[in-house]
């Protein structure tokens, strides 16, 4: 148990430190590729941090030898978006509020392109509703519909890559951590730092998840509770930590772009893989997960559609994950 606790905290620390290097490297990578400021978060950062979770889904649904093993992939495809839509956004709100004095801000307004973020929420909601709807009905040609989710993500990336928005004047790009003395580091150093950090994040995340499962077993927590409630939080930890780091730097635009882009990946790529390889039929906990995710997205869409958003208004959405945790605990306790 002592070794488990040491590995648990060591892996969490490794994730945080690696994310420091990753967010720094991915900002430089976006600059080297001459990408729009927001596209750096929605495409580059989101794809990098969502890659480990997508790999988990791929291995579970393609190589899983039993229905229960494949169900892990389906659960991951549903649990990730719920964590991002609730906990990750709440973390941004809390972090921005706690750092407002250090950032020398007179208000708690989230400095983002509200209209663009509201549009991202509407995109996600439309795809997510179809994704959940497919989990309620059985029909022969369902696997073929997985292609539509891949096409939806390709369209989303194409739209983001065409964006030419620029970073606000008060956002500065810190020197590359691998080459702190160079004002314009070579691309090879940028790629090396970004990939090295991503590798550490992937390994540390797997260690973190496995230790979390061991701690759950040690405390007698039901395996379903760990799989549906705790594991998704652990697998989405890199996105949440990235958001925390960017908010502390006053770059909540990048933080929310990373979360929004990761949500779009979670709504499409892992879902497509699971639809290809499994019956994609939901039980009651997964349906509840889908409903709560949709409620969170509608709430966020209404917030950003109105314009200026106070950071405190992001806090309540995090409570929805608590509602899900309580429901899952009750569901399996009464089963």
mmCIF file of N, CA, C and O in Angstrom, residues 38-95:
data_model
loop_
_atom_site.group_PDB
_atom_site.id
_atom_site.type_symbol
_atom_site.label_atom_id
_atom_site.label_comp_id
_atom_site.label_asym_id
_atom_site.label_seq_id
_atom_site.Cartn_x
_atom_site.Cartn_y
_atom_site.Cartn_z
ATOM 1 N N UNK A 38 -5.884 30.218 -31.284
ATOM 2 C CA UNK A 38 -6.826 29.279 -30.681
ATOM 3 C C UNK A 38 -6.643 27.867 -31.223
ATOM 4 O O UNK A 38 -6.800 26.884 -30.499
ATOM 5 N N UNK A 39 -6.273 27.751 -32.502
ATOM 6 C CA UNK A 39 -6.064 26.427 -33.103
ATOM 7 C C UNK A 39 -4.949 25.670 -32.400
ATOM 8 O O UNK A 39 -4.961 24.439 -32.359
ATOM 9 N N UNK A 40 -3.985 26.387 -31.824
ATOM 10 C CA UNK A 40 -2.929 25.732 -31.063
ATOM 11 C C UNK A 40 -3.511 24.930 -29.911
ATOM 12 O O UNK A 40 -3.063 23.823 -29.611
ATOM 13 N N UNK A 41 -4.535 25.488 -29.261
ATOM 14 C CA UNK A 41 -5.178 24.784 -28.151
ATOM 15 C C UNK A 41 -6.164 23.734 -28.605
ATOM 16 O O UNK A 41 -6.162 22.608 -28.101
ATOM 17 N N UNK A 42 -7.019 24.091 -29.580
ATOM 18 C CA UNK A 42 -8.090 23.187 -29.973
ATOM 19 C C UNK A 42 -7.592 21.977 -30.763
ATOM 20 O O UNK A 42 -8.206 20.910 -30.705
ATOM 21 N N UNK A 43 -6.496 22.128 -31.504
ATOM 22 C CA UNK A 43 -6.013 21.031 -32.347
ATOM 23 C C UNK A 43 -4.742 20.399 -31.776
ATOM 24 O O UNK A 43 -4.725 19.222 -31.420
ATOM 25 N N UNK A 44 -3.666 21.186 -31.661
ATOM 26 C CA UNK A 44 -2.384 20.607 -31.242
ATOM 27 C C UNK A 44 -2.415 20.093 -29.808
ATOM 28 O O UNK A 44 -2.135 18.921 -29.543
ATOM 29 N N UNK A 45 -2.740 20.982 -28.865
ATOM 30 C CA UNK A 45 -2.735 20.578 -27.455
ATOM 31 C C UNK A 45 -3.786 19.516 -27.184
ATOM 32 O O UNK A 45 -3.535 18.538 -26.468
ATOM 33 N N UNK A 46 -4.979 19.697 -27.747
ATOM 34 C CA UNK A 46 -6.066 18.759 -27.500
ATOM 35 C C UNK A 46 -5.735 17.376 -28.055
ATOM 36 O O UNK A 46 -5.951 16.355 -27.395
ATOM 37 N N UNK A 47 -5.187 17.322 -29.271
ATOM 38 C CA UNK A 47 -4.859 16.020 -29.859
ATOM 39 C C UNK A 47 -3.771 15.322 -29.058
ATOM 40 O O UNK A 47 -3.840 14.116 -28.812
ATOM 41 N N UNK A 48 -2.771 16.074 -28.621
ATOM 42 C CA UNK A 48 -1.685 15.477 -27.857
ATOM 43 C C UNK A 48 -2.147 14.889 -26.543
ATOM 44 O O UNK A 48 -1.815 13.743 -26.204
ATOM 45 N N UNK A 49 -2.946 15.646 -25.785
ATOM 46 C CA UNK A 49 -3.360 15.166 -24.469
ATOM 47 C C UNK A 49 -4.482 14.136 -24.557
ATOM 48 O O UNK A 49 -4.660 13.337 -23.630
ATOM 49 N N UNK A 50 -5.258 14.142 -25.646
ATOM 50 C CA UNK A 50 -6.342 13.169 -25.788
ATOM 51 C C UNK A 50 -5.857 11.851 -26.379
ATOM 52 O O UNK A 50 -6.589 10.861 -26.371
ATOM 53 N N UNK A 51 -4.619 11.835 -26.870
ATOM 54 C CA UNK A 51 -4.094 10.625 -27.502
ATOM 55 C C UNK A 51 -4.055 9.423 -26.559
ATOM 56 O O UNK A 51 -4.458 8.317 -26.942
ATOM 57 N N UNK A 52 -3.594 9.588 -25.285
ATOM 58 C CA UNK A 52 -3.563 8.414 -24.399
ATOM 59 C C UNK A 52 -4.940 7.797 -24.162
ATOM 60 O O UNK A 52 -5.082 6.570 -24.195
ATOM 61 N N UNK A 53 -5.967 8.647 -23.934
ATOM 62 C CA UNK A 53 -7.313 8.108 -23.704
ATOM 63 C C UNK A 53 -7.847 7.400 -24.945
ATOM 64 O O UNK A 53 -8.503 6.366 -24.862
ATOM 65 N N UNK A 54 -7.563 7.978 -26.119
ATOM 66 C CA UNK A 54 -8.012 7.353 -27.356
ATOM 67 C C UNK A 54 -7.329 6.002 -27.551
ATOM 68 O O UNK A 54 -7.938 5.057 -28.058
ATOM 69 N N UNK A 55 -6.064 5.916 -27.130
ATOM 70 C CA UNK A 55 -5.347 4.642 -27.234
ATOM 71 C C UNK A 55 -5.968 3.591 -26.325
ATOM 72 O O UNK A 55 -6.068 2.413 -26.691
ATOM 73 N N UNK A 56 -6.410 4.023 -25.123
ATOM 74 C CA UNK A 56 -7.078 3.099 -24.196
ATOM 75 C C UNK A 56 -8.340 2.537 -24.842
ATOM 76 O O UNK A 56 -8.611 1.326 -24.801
ATOM 77 N N UNK A 57 -9.127 3.420 -25.444
ATOM 78 C CA UNK A 57 -10.360 2.982 -26.108
ATOM 79 C C UNK A 57 -10.040 2.032 -27.259
ATOM 80 O O UNK A 57 -10.699 1.005 -27.437
ATOM 81 N N UNK A 58 -9.008 2.377 -28.056
ATOM 82 C CA UNK A 58 -8.642 1.551 -29.205
ATOM 83 C C UNK A 58 -8.269 0.138 -28.765
ATOM 84 O O UNK A 58 -8.758 -0.851 -29.323
ATOM 85 N N UNK A 59 -7.400 0.047 -27.759
ATOM 86 C CA UNK A 59 -6.964 -1.265 -27.274
ATOM 87 C C UNK A 59 -8.143 -2.049 -26.705
ATOM 88 O O UNK A 59 -8.291 -3.256 -26.965
ATOM 89 N N UNK A 60 -9.022 -1.367 -25.967
ATOM 90 C CA UNK A 60 -10.142 -2.050 -25.317
ATOM 91 C C UNK A 60 -11.137 -2.609 -26.327
ATOM 92 O O UNK A 60 -11.580 -3.758 -26.209
ATOM 93 N N UNK A 61 -11.497 -1.803 -27.338
ATOM 94 C CA UNK A 61 -12.561 -2.233 -28.251
ATOM 95 C C UNK A 61 -12.048 -3.103 -29.395
ATOM 96 O O UNK A 61 -12.775 -3.942 -29.929
ATOM 97 N N UNK A 62 -10.779 -2.925 -29.792
ATOM 98 C CA UNK A 62 -10.243 -3.695 -30.918
ATOM 99 C C UNK A 62 -9.644 -5.016 -30.453
ATOM 100 O O UNK A 62 -9.845 -6.058 -31.069
ATOM 101 N N UNK A 63 -8.910 -4.982 -29.330
ATOM 102 C CA UNK A 63 -8.208 -6.178 -28.872
ATOM 103 C C UNK A 63 -8.854 -6.830 -27.655
ATOM 104 O O UNK A 63 -8.379 -7.868 -27.199
ATOM 105 N N UNK A 64 -9.909 -6.223 -27.116
ATOM 106 C CA UNK A 64 -10.594 -6.829 -25.980
ATOM 107 C C UNK A 64 -11.198 -8.166 -26.356
ATOM 108 O O UNK A 64 -11.872 -8.286 -27.378
ATOM 109 N N UNK A 65 -10.953 -9.171 -25.526
ATOM 110 C CA UNK A 65 -11.401 -10.525 -25.861
ATOM 111 C C UNK A 65 -12.761 -10.861 -25.265
ATOM 112 O O UNK A 65 -13.356 -11.878 -25.609
ATOM 113 N N UNK A 66 -13.245 -10.039 -24.344
ATOM 114 C CA UNK A 66 -14.534 -10.299 -23.707
ATOM 115 C C UNK A 66 -15.425 -9.072 -23.820
ATOM 116 O O UNK A 66 -14.931 -7.947 -23.996
ATOM 117 N N UNK A 67 -16.752 -9.249 -23.707
ATOM 118 C CA UNK A 67 -17.654 -8.089 -23.734
ATOM 119 C C UNK A 67 -17.343 -7.079 -22.640
ATOM 120 O O UNK A 67 -17.444 -5.867 -22.858
ATOM 121 N N UNK A 68 -16.946 -7.561 -21.451
ATOM 122 C CA UNK A 68 -16.656 -6.637 -20.367
ATOM 123 C C UNK A 68 -15.425 -5.793 -20.679
ATOM 124 O O UNK A 68 -15.364 -4.601 -20.328
ATOM 125 N N UNK A 69 -14.435 -6.383 -21.344
ATOM 126 C CA UNK A 69 -13.239 -5.629 -21.719
ATOM 127 C C UNK A 69 -13.587 -4.551 -22.739
ATOM 128 O O UNK A 69 -13.085 -3.426 -22.666
ATOM 129 N N UNK A 70 -14.453 -4.879 -23.665
ATOM 130 C CA UNK A 70 -14.857 -3.879 -24.659
ATOM 131 C C UNK A 70 -15.735 -2.801 -24.042
ATOM 132 O O UNK A 70 -15.743 -1.657 -24.511
ATOM 133 N N UNK A 71 -16.463 -3.161 -23.004
ATOM 134 C CA UNK A 71 -17.279 -2.163 -22.313
ATOM 135 C C UNK A 71 -16.421 -1.060 -21.694
ATOM 136 O O UNK A 71 -16.882 0.072 -21.511
ATOM 137 N N UNK A 72 -15.172 -1.386 -21.356
ATOM 138 C CA UNK A 72 -14.265 -0.379 -20.820
ATOM 139 C C UNK A 72 -14.065 0.729 -21.853
ATOM 140 O O UNK A 72 -14.027 1.919 -21.521
ATOM 141 N N UNK A 73 -13.932 0.335 -23.118
ATOM 142 C CA UNK A 73 -13.762 1.322 -24.181
ATOM 143 C C UNK A 73 -14.986 2.195 -24.342
ATOM 144 O O UNK A 73 -14.874 3.408 -24.547
ATOM 145 N N UNK A 74 -16.167 1.603 -24.249
ATOM 146 C CA UNK A 74 -17.404 2.378 -24.352
ATOM 147 C C UNK A 74 -17.518 3.349 -23.175
ATOM 148 O O UNK A 74 -17.878 4.518 -23.339
ATOM 149 N N UNK A 75 -17.188 2.858 -21.983
ATOM 150 C CA UNK A 75 -17.233 3.719 -20.805
ATOM 151 C C UNK A 75 -16.262 4.880 -20.909
ATOM 152 O O UNK A 75 -16.573 6.006 -20.518
ATOM 153 N N UNK A 76 -15.063 4.630 -21.464
ATOM 154 C CA UNK A 76 -14.076 5.697 -21.632
ATOM 155 C C UNK A 76 -14.568 6.744 -22.626
ATOM 156 O O UNK A 76 -14.357 7.948 -22.439
ATOM 157 N N UNK A 77 -15.240 6.282 -23.682
ATOM 158 C CA UNK A 77 -15.746 7.207 -24.686
ATOM 159 C C UNK A 77 -16.850 8.098 -24.135
ATOM 160 O O UNK A 77 -17.080 9.200 -24.647
ATOM 161 N N UNK A 78 -17.555 7.643 -23.097
ATOM 162 C CA UNK A 78 -18.614 8.444 -22.477
ATOM 163 C C UNK A 78 -18.132 9.211 -21.257
ATOM 164 O O UNK A 78 -18.582 10.332 -20.991
ATOM 165 N N UNK A 79 -17.213 8.629 -20.493
ATOM 166 C CA UNK A 79 -16.766 9.275 -19.261
ATOM 167 C C UNK A 79 -15.898 10.490 -19.496
ATOM 168 O O UNK A 79 -15.979 11.484 -18.754
ATOM 169 N N UNK A 80 -15.056 10.448 -20.535
ATOM 170 C CA UNK A 80 -14.166 11.566 -20.821
ATOM 171 C C UNK A 80 -14.893 12.880 -21.048
ATOM 172 O O UNK A 80 -14.568 13.894 -20.418
ATOM 173 N N UNK A 81 -15.880 12.921 -21.954
ATOM 174 C CA UNK A 81 -16.601 14.178 -22.170
ATOM 175 C C UNK A 81 -17.294 14.713 -20.922
ATOM 176 O O UNK A 81 -17.362 15.933 -20.720
ATOM 177 N N UNK A 82 -17.805 13.825 -20.062
ATOM 178 C CA UNK A 82 -18.469 14.290 -18.840
ATOM 179 C C UNK A 82 -17.468 14.980 -17.918
ATOM 180 O O UNK A 82 -17.765 16.039 -17.345
ATOM 181 N N UNK A 83 -16.271 14.400 -17.770
ATOM 182 C CA UNK A 83 -15.245 15.020 -16.925
ATOM 183 C C UNK A 83 -14.854 16.384 -17.481
ATOM 184 O O UNK A 83 -14.750 17.376 -16.747
ATOM 185 N N UNK A 84 -14.625 16.457 -18.780
ATOM 186 C CA UNK A 84 -14.191 17.714 -19.394
ATOM 187 C C UNK A 84 -15.259 18.785 -19.302
ATOM 188 O O UNK A 84 -14.960 19.962 -19.053
ATOM 189 N N UNK A 85 -16.527 18.396 -19.506
ATOM 190 C CA UNK A 85 -17.616 19.376 -19.499
ATOM 191 C C UNK A 85 -17.970 19.848 -18.103
ATOM 192 O O UNK A 85 -18.655 20.873 -17.956
ATOM 193 N N UNK A 86 -17.521 19.150 -17.094
ATOM 194 C CA UNK A 86 -17.886 19.521 -15.719
ATOM 195 C C UNK A 86 -16.656 19.934 -14.902
ATOM 196 O O UNK A 86 -16.450 21.114 -14.621
ATOM 197 N N UNK A 87 -15.808 18.971 -14.568
ATOM 198 C CA UNK A 87 -14.674 19.247 -13.686
ATOM 199 C C UNK A 87 -13.679 20.209 -14.336
ATOM 200 O O UNK A 87 -13.205 21.158 -13.697
ATOM 201 N N UNK A 88 -13.335 19.975 -15.611
ATOM 202 C CA UNK A 88 -12.313 20.806 -16.253
ATOM 203 C C UNK A 88 -12.744 22.268 -16.327
ATOM 204 O O UNK A 88 -11.955 23.179 -16.046
ATOM 205 N N UNK A 89 -14.003 22.517 -16.700
ATOM 206 C CA UNK A 89 -14.480 23.904 -16.764
ATOM 207 C C UNK A 89 -14.547 24.527 -15.367
ATOM 208 O O UNK A 89 -14.223 25.707 -15.184
ATOM 209 N N UNK A 90 -14.951 23.742 -14.382
ATOM 210 C CA UNK A 90 -14.998 24.259 -13.011
ATOM 211 C C UNK A 90 -13.597 24.611 -12.515
ATOM 212 O O UNK A 90 -13.416 25.633 -11.830
ATOM 213 N N UNK A 91 -12.601 23.794 -12.865
ATOM 214 C CA UNK A 91 -11.226 24.070 -12.470
ATOM 215 C C UNK A 91 -10.755 25.401 -13.059
ATOM 216 O O UNK A 91 -10.078 26.197 -12.389
ATOM 217 N N UNK A 92 -11.105 25.657 -14.316
ATOM 218 C CA UNK A 92 -10.745 26.934 -14.940
ATOM 219 C C UNK A 92 -11.355 28.099 -14.163
ATOM 220 O O UNK A 92 -10.679 29.100 -13.878
ATOM 221 N N UNK A 93 -12.630 27.971 -13.810
ATOM 222 C CA UNK A 93 -13.293 29.040 -13.066
ATOM 223 C C UNK A 93 -12.650 29.289 -11.709
ATOM 224 O O UNK A 93 -12.388 30.434 -11.332
ATOM 225 N N UNK A 94 -12.383 28.215 -10.975
ATOM 226 C CA UNK A 94 -11.780 28.351 -9.646
ATOM 227 C C UNK A 94 -10.366 28.916 -9.746
ATOM 228 O O UNK A 94 -9.988 29.823 -8.998
ATOM 229 N N UNK A 95 -9.567 28.386 -10.693
ATOM 230 C CA UNK A 95 -8.183 28.848 -10.843
ATOM 231 C C UNK A 95 -8.123 30.319 -11.235
ATOM 232 O O UNK A 95 -7.276 31.070 -10.735
#
